Every structure is written in structure tokens, then in C-alpha cells.
């Protein structure tokens, strides 16, 4: 029987034939595709002809096409709809992929061909994009150990394989803790909970197979429960379960994994000739050095901490007025902050939510993309991997641009958080390949599904990543879409969040779930005016996480990461009632893989640019404001379509005319006048 993962996909837009794929197909497809990739690599390395850009670099770009196709389907499903079999396959695939990667990067014959081209690069008559692709390939080989010899080379291979195993184990442990814990609520435990949360808790109970209402560790349930529940004891119980993920002892405990990961990363950096892992990692980012990262974070930390401390005093007074003695705790903050927001801004989350329907917010994201870039979205009736997922064809001027898949609802089989991925990336080499882009979120299901304003912002954020993929217009897949420096990748996503806050967007799409009436002008004004409310809290919890991540990797690896975390937080004066956004045992950004390791700061680095970039649209108020066509064209040309084909600093300067400072960020967050 033909393996559907390896056969030709005669499906609309060559979408994966999800209905035909079973978990049993992945392992044989993986093995066959890896054998094919190895054979292709050997052909390139052993080619008797002199190396050329075409027979070496372009051949490398196409060598793993089948393997990439198999893995893109597998890892999208493993993250969004995990099964025991898929988790087992992840554990099996990870070390094999790490070994395969080392095998390629340490292939001496292959590296000699790349190095020959690098030394002759000025005589090759390359385009700018080709020159950058050559540089990136050569740099990737060097940073992966191609120039190491003997025992150092062998040890690096062992380190990388072990890191791959640990990253998979970390993410699976976290998913297990999130999946297994829930808190049942009896009739006396529902005081203060608004209807939208009761509906969500009832739906969660149904998924868990119990009667009544439950709170799970999904952020979309935990956060509103902490905001509205009058039961301080239950808030504490839920909060402590949430922050204990990955640190509950037993097989799913991540603390030893974090320690081993940090030690191996330090060893990896030293093998490659770097002082520490942060120096190694940041060399290729816009920030370049740990010192530059720390400088940015501390510029934001001090005003954010000052704002948070002022807020904490107010919230503590409110708590004492309720007859509760003692200090403000982390499980109190959101409850009293919500009460304060209602008092000061006459704003209640329960009042806002009916106007933020998921379907209408999707329409808002699509409509903004249409006005900015001329994109049109048509629903597709095609088989997908889960009944909750849905798809649209994206066109412009009648021409196919991409397929977009949205998978928005929380479920036990989905890892937490929100992300964008591509089942197929854009490229022109070997044909005009158009992308298949996926947004995955964890919103609470409802009829209709209602979002908080933060949820709606998350939707726009991930769609900004999707636009980066969909509008990509490069020749080589290695620089396509979001294949950019880590501290540049968040620019399009964070920038797109701003269009949610454009009043005319909300006036059109924020309509009441029952009456269909638009959000009242006064409510809209109050909601937008509260946009920077509690920004001290959110900035502190983020920057604390970024600083801990940086210090984990800057200098010798800590033997006890939890002790190091406590030391860093004490050193910066972490407010008592605020915790890190991601404590070490659940810090998947940093420990589920190398993507954001010593680079969690990149959200803030990108925000410096996105705050400045949206100011550029404001400057065109007379011409078109947030939808000014000239600025939209510049954004597409220099940022969204360019991918990683040019240096990110060069791209941003081409768009904006200069690099930004931190002032626009602080102003946008309401941390300075």
C-alpha cells in the first residue's frame, strides 16, 4: 500500500491528505524521506564537477524536500493534536534528526564545496539574495561544527543529539501536567464568575468527562478565573497549580532537564570557541551581544517596576478594605486589578467580551489585510487534521497567494500558547511554490466563541506572522517568510497587533453576539483608553523572564537553575506579587528547543521597532492613517515580502529610514508620559 505522505498529493492546493494519513504512516515515511535526503546530500558532496552555486547551494536548498514535507505535517499535528503515538514518534525522531543534522554539517567534502564558493564569492556574479543565502549556508556549517576535528567533533554531535532528546521531553512533560490537572467547581464555588466563564468551565467539564464546571490549566480559563472568582482559596489553588507545571516531582518534572540542557549548551558553545552560550547565540541576532540585550531590558525594567510597585500599593489597599490582612499575593493581583479597572475606567471584561466574537475578529484581521495589502480570503471546504480547524484560500487580484489554516480552540491534545507555522513555505526555486500557513491558538470554545481583548490581540499577533509567510516573495526557501533573525521575527506580528486598536476596525467588527449592535462609542473609547492599564504588571512579568533567560546562558551554566532564577529575581528587585511569565520548569520557549534560548528578549527588541513603525503610519494621518497605501507598500516590500533575504537592520532602515530608540516603546506602554 502506498504511503500517503510519500505519494503525490492530488488534493486542492496540494494540501496534505489528512483523511488518508494515520500515525502508522509517519515512521516509514520519515525513514524513506531521510534515506532520500541522505542520498541527495551524498550526490552533492561527491560531485566530481567543480562547485558552483547551482550544483551546491541550490542543490542543498532542494535536497530535503520530501523530508521537509513529512516533518511539516508531523510536527504541526504533534503540537496541535497530540496522541500517545505521536509523542512516542517525537521521542524517536528527535535524536535521529539531530544526528542527521550533525552528519550533514560535519560532512567534510560538502563543507569544502561550500567553503570554496565562499572564498570565490566575489567572482561568482551572484544576486544579492544568492550572496546572502551563500553566507547563511556557510555560517550555518561553521556554527554547527564543520571546522571541528576529532574528539571535539564527536562530542558536539553527542551534545546536539542529547539536547534534541531533552527538548522533546521537556515539552511533553509540560503537556502532561497541563493535560492532567483540573479543579472541579461545586455550586458554592461559582461566586463572581461571569456567564462567559461559566459556559467555558462547563465546556471544559464536558471535555474532561465530569459534571458541572471545571477549571483547567489553559490560560484562557485560568486568567479569567483569577480575575473574577471571589474565592481567594480557589484562586490560590488554581494559580499555584498553574505555576507548578513542570515542577511537580515524578516523571514529568522538568527541573533536572533544565539543568542538563543549560550545561550542554555551555559545553556546545565552548566547543565552538565561544565564552558562553549567550555569546554564541546572539552573534547572529540584531542585538549581537548579551550586553546590548541587558541594556535594552534594563531600560524598560526600571520604569516598569516603578509602575508595578505603585499599582501594588493601590491593589493592597483594596484588598485590606475587603478585610483581608497580609500582603498582596500573586493570586490576588488579577482579581483586584480587574476591580480597579472597572472602577477607574468603568470597564468590565464581561461587558466587553460579547462584542469580541472570534469569527468577527477573524474577519477584522482579514479585512485589515485586504485594506493594507489587497488580500482576499475565501473559505475552503477541505479535509483538515481536526474538526476545529478551518481553511481559507488567500488571493490577490484573482491570483492564488496562499492557503491559511486557523485552529483556534483549546483542547487537551494541544500544547499551550499560540503559534504560527508553515506546512509549506514560499519559494521560486524549482517552481512557484505557494505557502500553506497555520495559526494555532487556545481560545475557549463557545457558541459563539467570545474573546477577551488580550485574546483578540493574540489572534492579530499570530496573523501578523502568517502575513510574513503569505506575502513572502523570495527565490530560496532558506530565507523565506519568518526565516529571519530571532529578534526580528516578532516585528510583523507585534506590529499587526496595532490594527486591532484602530477605532474604525473595532467600530465595524466589534458587534454584540446577541443583538448584532456595534460596540457603543463610549465603551469603545473606554476600552482603548485602558489599553495601557496594568502595563507595569505585564511588562515586569515579561522582562523578568527575559532577564532570567539571558543570565542562564551568560557565563557558566548554573548547576541549580531554580536557585539561579531566584538570585536573578532578587537582584533586580522583583515585586513580591508578580511572578515571571514563564518560570523555568514551564519555560518552553527556552527549553523545548533552541529557538528562543537567550533570545526571549526578542519580543521586546521587536517591539522597539514595531512601536516606531506604527508611528510611521500615524505620521501619514492626512494621507490614509493606519491604512495609508504608501506605507503599506513599503511595509510589504521591505519587511513582509523580503523574509531573510537581506540583513534585518538593512531591511528596517529601508522601511523607516533609520533605526529606532526605546522611547516609542516606553511611550506606547504608558511607562513614560
XYZ file of C-alpha atoms in Angstrom:
673
model
C 0.000 0.000 0.000
C 1.336 3.440 -0.947
C 2.257 5.695 1.946
C 0.134 8.849 1.568
C 2.938 11.001 2.969
C 5.253 9.951 0.145
C 2.833 9.856 -2.763
C 1.809 12.759 -4.968
C -0.851 14.869 -3.280
C -3.627 15.297 -5.826
C -5.566 17.489 -3.436
C -6.748 21.093 -3.640
C -3.625 23.296 -3.459
C -1.586 20.135 -2.719
C -2.766 20.169 0.874
C -1.720 17.133 2.910
C -4.317 14.339 2.505
C -5.150 14.360 6.207
C -8.039 11.902 5.886
C -5.686 9.287 4.425
C -2.804 9.752 6.886
C -2.556 7.585 10.003
C 0.008 7.702 12.783
C 1.414 4.417 11.453
C 2.434 6.191 8.231
C 4.874 8.611 9.847
C 7.770 6.324 10.839
C 8.169 4.581 7.449
C 7.710 7.899 5.641
C 10.305 9.519 7.900
C 12.823 6.728 7.255
C 12.264 6.758 3.486
C 12.437 10.543 3.231
C 15.613 10.664 5.333
C 17.237 7.999 3.144
C 16.344 10.081 0.095
C 17.767 13.227 1.690
C 20.997 11.410 2.616
C 21.351 10.187 -0.950
C 20.812 13.703 -2.293
C 23.422 15.109 0.091
C 25.912 12.419 -0.921
C 25.379 13.250 -4.586
C 26.152 16.913 -3.899
C 29.204 16.173 -1.739
C 30.668 13.608 -4.140
C 30.002 15.554 -7.331
C 33.241 15.421 -9.366
C 32.403 18.720 -11.051
C 33.785 21.919 -9.609
C 31.419 23.520 -7.098
C 29.013 26.108 -8.433
C 26.187 27.944 -6.733
C 23.713 25.793 -8.687
C 25.250 22.348 -8.072
C 25.990 23.009 -4.413
C 23.882 25.699 -2.738
C 20.752 25.391 -4.886
C 21.068 21.609 -4.746
C 21.221 21.813 -0.938
C 18.113 24.006 -0.924
C 16.162 21.199 -2.657
C 17.848 18.140 -1.125
C 15.411 17.645 1.759
C 12.127 18.388 0.007
C 10.469 15.050 0.870
C 11.790 15.051 4.429
C 10.546 18.588 4.998
C 7.135 17.642 3.677
C 6.814 14.674 6.045
C 8.094 16.596 9.062
C 5.998 19.696 8.462
C 2.842 17.589 8.621
C 4.044 15.579 11.593
C 5.195 18.438 13.808
C 2.110 20.522 13.077
C -0.048 17.607 14.220
C 2.180 16.768 17.183
C 1.797 20.296 18.540
C -1.844 20.932 17.734
C -3.385 17.478 18.180
C -1.048 15.196 20.096
C -1.615 11.482 20.657
C 0.402 8.933 22.636
C 1.707 7.553 19.346
C 2.770 10.997 18.127
C 4.547 11.698 21.396
C 6.363 8.374 21.062
C 7.341 9.265 17.490
C 8.645 12.668 18.623
C 10.910 10.952 21.127
C 12.145 8.643 18.382
C 12.579 11.297 15.693
C 14.400 13.937 17.760
C 17.773 12.208 18.243
C 17.691 10.849 14.692
C 17.162 14.325 13.276
C 19.927 15.753 15.451
C 22.314 13.010 14.289
C 21.331 13.595 10.663
C 21.892 17.339 11.028
C 25.351 16.781 12.512
C 26.132 14.283 9.768
C 25.488 16.966 7.147
C 27.172 19.878 8.889
C 30.271 17.773 9.569
C 30.482 16.313 6.064
C 33.974 17.456 5.132
C 33.539 17.055 1.378
C 30.304 19.010 1.430
C 31.749 21.816 3.542
C 34.783 22.062 1.245
C 32.455 22.772 -1.663
C 30.624 25.470 0.307
C 33.912 26.951 1.540
C 35.294 27.041 -2.000
C 32.293 29.057 -3.129
C 32.637 31.348 -0.107
C 36.276 32.094 -0.896
C 35.408 32.806 -4.556
C 32.174 34.676 -3.805
C 33.288 37.961 -5.338
C 33.824 36.240 -8.699
C 30.533 34.322 -8.850
C 28.288 37.126 -10.136
C 25.658 36.380 -7.502
C 22.475 38.326 -6.918
C 22.118 39.978 -3.514
C 19.794 37.207 -2.378
C 22.168 34.493 -3.594
C 25.082 36.149 -1.820
C 23.140 36.180 1.440
C 21.995 32.562 1.004
C 25.620 31.512 0.450
C 26.693 33.405 3.553
C 23.942 31.842 5.639
C 24.722 28.310 4.460
C 28.435 28.748 5.149
C 27.766 30.351 8.537
C 25.392 27.537 9.427
C 28.052 24.927 8.697
C 30.674 26.732 10.769
C 28.337 27.295 13.724
C 27.297 23.644 13.599
C 30.890 22.444 13.966
C 32.091 21.892 10.394
C 35.575 23.143 11.283
C 35.950 20.913 14.355
C 38.113 17.805 14.251
C 38.469 14.544 16.151
C 37.110 14.246 19.678
C 35.615 17.756 19.673
C 33.585 16.945 16.568
C 32.354 13.658 18.046
C 31.450 15.274 21.347
C 29.495 18.083 19.703
C 27.438 15.501 17.833
C 26.647 13.747 21.127
C 25.698 17.046 22.767
C 23.317 18.021 19.966
C 21.606 14.630 19.987
C 21.109 14.786 23.755
C 19.763 18.350 23.557
C 17.189 17.216 20.997
C 16.018 14.441 23.326
C 15.792 16.819 26.289
C 13.834 19.442 24.351
C 11.217 16.905 23.308
C 10.990 15.508 26.842
C 10.577 18.994 28.323
C 7.637 19.879 26.064
C 5.941 16.516 26.573
C 6.278 16.776 30.366
C 4.700 20.212 30.268
C 1.827 18.975 28.109
C 1.274 16.065 30.511
C 0.990 18.392 33.522
C -1.341 20.731 31.658
C -3.496 17.877 30.441
C -3.825 16.000 33.725
C -4.748 18.753 36.210
C -8.198 20.253 36.621
C -10.225 21.675 39.502
C -13.891 20.847 39.851
C -16.174 23.678 40.976
C -19.214 22.969 43.076
C -22.306 25.215 43.250
C -20.707 27.218 46.084
C -17.512 27.823 44.105
C -19.002 29.894 41.289
C -19.435 33.247 43.018
C -18.309 36.161 40.880
C -17.840 34.150 37.704
C -19.472 35.814 34.672
C -21.631 33.867 32.227
C -18.914 33.566 29.585
C -16.587 31.909 32.095
C -19.312 29.616 33.427
C -20.030 28.479 29.881
C -16.333 27.877 29.243
C -15.899 25.975 32.524
C -18.905 23.834 31.689
C -17.462 23.041 28.278
C -14.148 22.106 29.900
C -16.008 19.776 32.260
C -17.643 18.052 29.325
C -14.233 17.521 27.699
C -12.926 16.027 30.959
C -15.970 13.767 31.280
C -17.287 15.231 34.524
C -20.483 17.004 35.535
C -20.696 20.693 36.345
C -17.798 23.096 35.892
C -14.028 22.708 35.920
C -11.024 24.984 35.637
C -8.106 23.572 33.658
C -4.587 24.910 33.204
C -5.496 26.501 29.892
C -4.548 30.179 30.128
C -7.913 31.104 28.598
C -9.609 29.604 31.683
C -7.069 30.340 34.403
C -6.752 34.052 33.664
C -10.461 34.976 33.843
C -10.896 32.713 36.874
C -8.182 34.703 38.661
C -9.865 37.913 37.551
C -13.382 37.148 38.745
C -13.520 34.427 41.390
C -14.312 35.830 44.829
C -12.925 32.643 46.391
C -9.369 33.563 47.341
C -8.629 29.979 48.397
C -9.613 28.642 44.990
C -7.689 31.384 43.205
C -4.615 30.357 45.159
C -5.143 26.676 44.395
C -5.563 27.313 40.658
C -2.670 29.758 40.463
C -0.236 27.528 42.313
C -1.143 24.615 40.049
C -0.544 26.820 37.012
C 2.901 27.998 38.111
C 3.867 24.483 39.293
C 3.651 22.984 35.809
C 6.816 21.044 35.163
C 7.810 21.123 38.836
C 5.521 18.594 40.475
C 8.073 15.826 41.000
C 7.897 12.452 39.324
C 8.387 11.663 35.654
C 7.049 14.992 34.350
C 9.370 17.195 36.420
C 11.438 19.483 34.197
C 13.956 20.922 36.661
C 16.707 18.355 36.066
C 16.110 18.640 32.319
C 16.628 22.407 32.501
C 19.903 21.973 34.400
C 21.264 19.407 31.964
C 20.165 21.496 28.988
C 21.991 24.573 30.240
C 25.161 22.579 30.948
C 25.129 21.047 27.471
C 24.534 24.408 25.816
C 27.538 25.833 27.657
C 29.634 22.880 26.518
C 28.401 23.339 22.959
C 29.426 26.995 22.984
C 32.881 26.218 24.378
C 33.474 23.501 21.787
C 32.776 26.104 19.114
C 35.118 28.632 20.677
C 32.683 30.926 22.492
C 32.780 32.150 26.081
C 29.218 31.076 26.770
C 26.004 30.141 25.015
C 24.584 33.677 25.007
C 27.655 34.931 23.139
C 27.267 32.111 20.621
C 23.540 32.559 20.154
C 23.418 36.352 19.966
C 26.258 36.692 17.471
C 23.819 36.225 14.564
C 20.969 38.305 16.019
C 20.406 42.040 15.676
C 21.420 42.541 19.316
C 24.831 40.850 18.751
C 25.894 40.759 22.434
C 24.471 39.922 25.889
C 25.418 43.432 26.983
C 23.170 45.006 24.330
C 20.269 42.789 25.391
C 20.699 43.590 29.069
C 20.914 47.295 28.317
C 17.590 47.245 26.473
C 15.842 45.159 29.120
C 17.054 47.311 31.996
C 15.940 50.495 30.220
C 12.456 49.023 30.291
C 12.712 47.246 33.654
C 13.151 50.246 35.919
C 10.123 52.289 34.757
C 8.029 49.121 34.555
C 8.942 48.077 38.090
C 8.203 51.566 39.397
C 4.753 51.469 37.781
C 4.073 47.973 39.115
C 5.075 48.931 42.657
C 2.732 51.931 42.578
C -0.076 49.686 41.360
C 0.682 47.070 44.011
C 0.135 49.607 46.795
C -3.281 50.521 45.403
C -4.323 46.879 44.995
C -3.128 46.017 48.505
C -5.242 48.850 49.942
C -8.268 47.474 48.054
C -7.621 44.017 49.465
C -7.267 45.354 53.021
C -10.530 47.246 52.577
C -12.117 43.834 51.939
C -10.941 42.760 55.382
C -8.044 40.596 54.168
C -4.867 41.172 56.127
C -1.333 40.466 54.995
C 0.466 41.231 51.775
C -0.840 41.194 48.227
C -0.122 37.817 46.615
C 0.186 36.708 43.007
C -3.290 35.112 43.067
C -4.752 38.432 44.249
C -3.314 40.709 41.574
C -5.653 39.968 38.678
C -8.737 39.940 40.920
C -8.126 43.381 42.399
C -6.733 44.753 39.155
C -9.991 43.824 37.434
C -11.994 45.537 40.182
C -9.783 48.606 39.883
C -10.126 48.669 36.116
C -13.886 48.606 36.462
C -13.791 51.413 39.000
C -11.308 53.680 37.215
C -12.245 53.019 33.594
C -15.832 51.855 34.095
C -14.736 48.766 32.207
C -15.793 45.199 32.848
C -14.407 42.238 30.914
C -17.846 40.646 30.992
C -19.215 43.757 29.291
C -16.536 43.708 26.585
C -16.482 40.030 25.666
C -19.861 39.797 23.875
C -18.531 42.344 21.375
C -15.379 40.363 20.631
C -16.687 37.317 18.819
C -13.983 35.042 17.426
C -15.493 34.943 13.933
C -15.808 38.715 13.797
C -12.218 39.180 14.968
C -11.055 36.801 12.235
C -12.998 38.957 9.779
C -11.328 42.037 11.224
C -7.862 40.570 10.708
C -8.768 39.588 7.143
C -10.329 42.959 6.349
C -7.293 44.850 7.608
C -5.051 42.672 5.423
C -7.337 43.398 2.486
C -7.163 47.163 3.004
C -3.406 47.115 3.525
C -2.253 44.533 1.008
C -5.234 43.695 -1.210
C -5.579 40.138 0.103
C -8.904 38.311 -0.137
C -9.942 35.241 1.884
C -12.361 32.589 0.627
C -13.419 29.667 2.889
C -12.338 26.226 1.694
C -14.281 23.010 2.222
C -11.344 20.602 2.535
C -10.419 17.791 4.936
C -8.148 19.001 7.732
C -6.449 17.322 10.696
C -9.106 18.257 13.283
C -12.754 19.257 13.162
C -11.953 22.583 14.854
C -9.515 23.638 12.121
C -10.738 25.613 9.107
C -9.102 26.865 5.933
C -9.241 29.761 3.506
C -7.732 30.376 0.092
C -5.826 33.660 0.032
C -5.809 35.527 -3.286
C -4.824 38.936 -4.612
C -6.269 40.275 -7.834
C -7.656 36.815 -8.548
C -4.226 35.173 -8.237
C -3.579 32.445 -5.664
C -1.305 33.612 -2.829
C -1.567 31.003 -0.060
C -3.753 28.659 1.941
C -4.389 29.816 5.511
C -5.486 27.364 8.228
C -6.848 28.577 11.565
C -7.070 26.241 14.571
C -8.351 28.410 17.392
C -9.814 26.340 20.259
C -8.129 24.882 23.350
C -8.194 21.111 23.819
C -6.284 18.571 25.867
C -4.312 17.317 22.871
C -2.920 20.765 22.034
C 0.126 22.284 23.677
C -0.478 25.604 25.391
C 0.142 29.020 23.897
C -0.312 30.314 20.377
C 1.923 29.979 17.345
C 2.256 30.236 13.587
C 3.835 27.558 11.428
C 4.017 26.644 7.774
C 3.172 23.266 6.313
C 4.788 24.582 3.156
C 6.925 27.699 2.740
C 7.108 30.035 -0.245
C 9.921 29.714 -2.767
C 10.591 30.134 -6.504
C 13.475 27.695 -6.901
C 12.151 24.596 -8.619
C 8.769 26.188 -9.348
C 6.455 28.833 -7.924
C 5.663 27.221 -4.568
C 2.969 28.990 -2.570
C 2.738 28.635 1.210
C 0.338 26.753 3.463
C 0.282 28.707 6.737
C -1.219 27.660 10.076
C -2.259 29.775 13.085
C -2.848 27.809 16.293
C -4.421 29.374 19.401
C -6.012 28.176 22.640
C -9.252 30.132 22.931
C -12.221 28.834 24.867
C -14.860 27.217 22.683
C -18.364 28.659 22.880
C -21.473 29.289 20.802
C -20.421 31.828 19.774
C -16.813 31.826 20.948
C -16.038 35.081 22.757
C -12.586 36.586 23.234
C -11.006 38.870 25.742
C -9.225 41.882 24.304
C -5.925 40.090 25.021
C -7.212 37.060 23.106
C -8.114 39.262 20.158
C -4.640 40.788 20.294
C -3.153 37.275 20.226
C -5.220 36.493 17.127
C -3.882 39.578 15.352
C -0.351 38.802 16.554
C -0.301 35.314 15.070
C -1.927 36.581 11.885
C 0.946 39.061 11.577
C 3.300 36.074 11.496
C 1.035 34.480 8.888
C 1.254 37.579 6.688
C 5.045 37.358 6.887
C 4.753 33.839 5.462
C 1.985 34.509 2.939
C 3.479 37.656 1.412
C 6.999 36.225 1.190
C 8.465 36.776 -2.292
C 11.938 35.232 -2.450
C 13.668 32.597 -4.532
C 15.159 30.438 -1.779
C 13.181 28.735 0.970
C 16.004 29.149 3.497
C 15.267 32.904 3.577
C 11.510 32.661 3.076
C 8.864 34.157 5.356
C 9.803 34.036 9.029
C 13.311 32.645 8.341
C 14.890 35.739 9.834
C 16.891 36.670 12.932
C 15.053 35.713 16.128
C 14.922 39.315 17.345
C 13.418 40.420 14.028
C 10.816 37.670 13.622
C 8.364 39.246 16.075
C 8.283 42.612 14.274
C 5.484 41.769 11.778
C 3.397 40.010 14.422
C 3.650 42.715 17.079
C 3.194 45.438 14.505
C -0.029 43.866 13.231
C -1.491 43.950 16.746
C -1.811 47.720 16.349
C -4.534 47.368 13.703
C -6.815 45.765 16.290
C -6.692 49.061 18.167
C -7.626 51.199 15.156
C -11.074 52.607 16.121
C -12.606 52.150 12.660
C -11.719 48.434 12.734
C -13.476 47.877 16.042
C -16.407 50.070 15.050
C -17.037 47.713 12.147
C -16.266 44.309 13.636
C -16.848 44.570 17.390
C -20.548 43.694 17.292
C -22.666 42.185 20.046
C -23.075 38.412 19.915
C -26.830 38.577 20.606
C -28.041 41.876 19.191
C -25.508 42.449 16.420
C -25.195 46.056 17.542
C -21.782 47.690 17.242
C -19.829 48.363 20.396
C -21.124 51.652 21.848
C -18.819 54.563 21.144
C -18.370 55.245 24.838
C -17.409 51.635 25.602
C -15.003 51.595 22.664
C -13.395 54.800 23.877
C -13.054 53.466 27.415
C -11.599 50.159 26.214
C -8.965 51.826 24.048
C -8.163 54.355 26.761
C -7.433 51.435 29.086
C -5.029 49.919 26.559
C -2.012 50.558 28.764
C -3.818 49.721 32.006
C -1.772 47.411 34.275
C 1.157 47.650 31.872
C 3.598 47.678 34.778
C 2.441 44.175 35.707
C 2.622 42.697 32.202
C 5.966 44.337 31.454
C 7.512 43.181 34.720
C 6.458 39.551 34.282
C 7.819 39.523 30.711
C 11.119 41.356 31.313
C 11.828 39.207 34.385
C 11.530 36.093 32.221
C 13.797 37.604 29.568
C 16.454 38.579 32.115
C 16.439 35.123 33.729
C 16.791 33.523 30.300
C 19.717 35.801 29.480
C 21.529 35.130 32.758
C 21.001 31.366 32.414
C 23.140 31.485 29.267
C 25.526 34.354 30.037
C 28.517 32.925 31.885
C 28.929 29.456 33.316
C 25.800 27.310 33.307
C 24.145 27.215 36.748
C 24.173 23.848 38.496
C 20.790 24.700 40.040
C 18.636 26.751 37.621
C 15.938 27.342 40.246
C 18.500 28.884 42.595
C 19.840 30.991 39.728
C 16.316 32.114 38.873
C 15.793 33.214 42.498
C 19.150 35.017 42.514
C 18.359 36.974 39.337
C 14.897 37.966 40.541
C 16.238 39.116 43.892
C 18.966 41.095 42.158
C 16.509 43.081 40.047
C 14.057 43.603 42.915
C 11.169 41.531 41.559
C 7.881 42.749 43.090
C 6.533 40.168 45.530
C 3.067 39.816 44.000
C 4.257 39.286 40.416
C 5.865 36.114 39.118
C 7.807 35.505 35.924
C 5.542 34.976 32.920
C 7.294 31.636 32.402
C 9.082 30.100 35.362
C 11.949 27.776 34.488
C 10.124 24.387 34.612
C 7.485 25.615 32.121
C 9.682 27.929 30.029
C 9.005 26.097 26.760
C 10.294 29.000 24.668
C 13.743 28.368 26.139
C 13.863 24.653 26.951
C 11.713 22.912 24.320
C 14.334 23.833 21.727
C 16.978 26.419 20.987
C 14.700 28.903 19.212
C 14.317 31.449 21.997
C 17.182 30.352 24.244
C 18.973 33.542 25.353
C 16.590 35.222 22.934
C 13.310 35.586 24.815
C 14.212 39.277 24.866
C 13.459 39.330 21.130
C 9.787 40.208 21.684
C 10.951 43.416 23.370
C 13.621 44.085 20.739
C 10.993 43.732 18.019
C 8.562 45.902 19.965
C 11.056 48.757 19.868
C 10.781 48.547 16.085
C 7.040 47.909 15.892
C 6.223 50.889 18.136
C 8.360 53.076 15.917
C 6.939 51.532 12.734
C 3.311 52.180 13.666
C 4.265 55.762 14.456
C 5.202 55.956 10.776
C 1.601 55.167 9.842
C 0.400 57.801 12.294
C 2.620 60.304 10.513
C 0.563 59.728 7.373
C -2.713 60.674 9.042
C -3.680 63.129 6.309
C -2.996 60.639 3.533
C -4.537 57.493 4.959
C -3.622 56.967 8.594
C -3.350 53.340 9.615
C -4.243 52.187 6.095
C -2.025 54.556 4.147
C -1.244 52.729 0.866
C 2.271 54.115 0.510
C 3.308 52.964 3.967
C 1.590 49.591 3.448
C 3.547 49.108 0.228
C 6.814 49.966 1.959
C 5.972 47.562 4.783
C 5.310 44.746 2.328
C 8.323 45.498 0.141
C 10.942 45.926 2.837
C 9.654 43.683 5.631
C 6.924 41.180 4.777
C 7.971 40.059 1.306
C 11.723 40.159 1.899
C 11.962 37.404 4.525
C 15.595 36.905 5.450
C 16.945 37.822 2.020
C 18.725 40.871 3.451
C 20.172 41.846 6.808
C 17.298 42.813 9.161
C 18.833 46.144 10.112
C 19.133 46.979 6.418
C 15.501 45.979 5.857
C 14.178 48.063 8.730
C 16.244 51.079 7.730
C 14.935 50.786 4.158
C 11.381 50.796 5.527
C 11.716 53.514 8.160
C 14.800 55.481 7.128
C 16.582 54.846 10.447
C 16.794 52.500 13.402
C 14.554 53.335 16.398
C 15.229 54.071 20.053
C 13.423 52.691 23.090
C 11.357 55.841 23.745
C 8.494 54.883 21.404
C 8.138 51.556 23.227
C 8.009 53.139 26.685
C 5.515 55.693 25.450
C 3.380 53.026 23.787
C 3.289 51.010 27.004
C 2.334 54.072 29.017
C 5.502 53.867 31.104
C 6.534 57.462 30.344
C 4.332 60.492 29.603
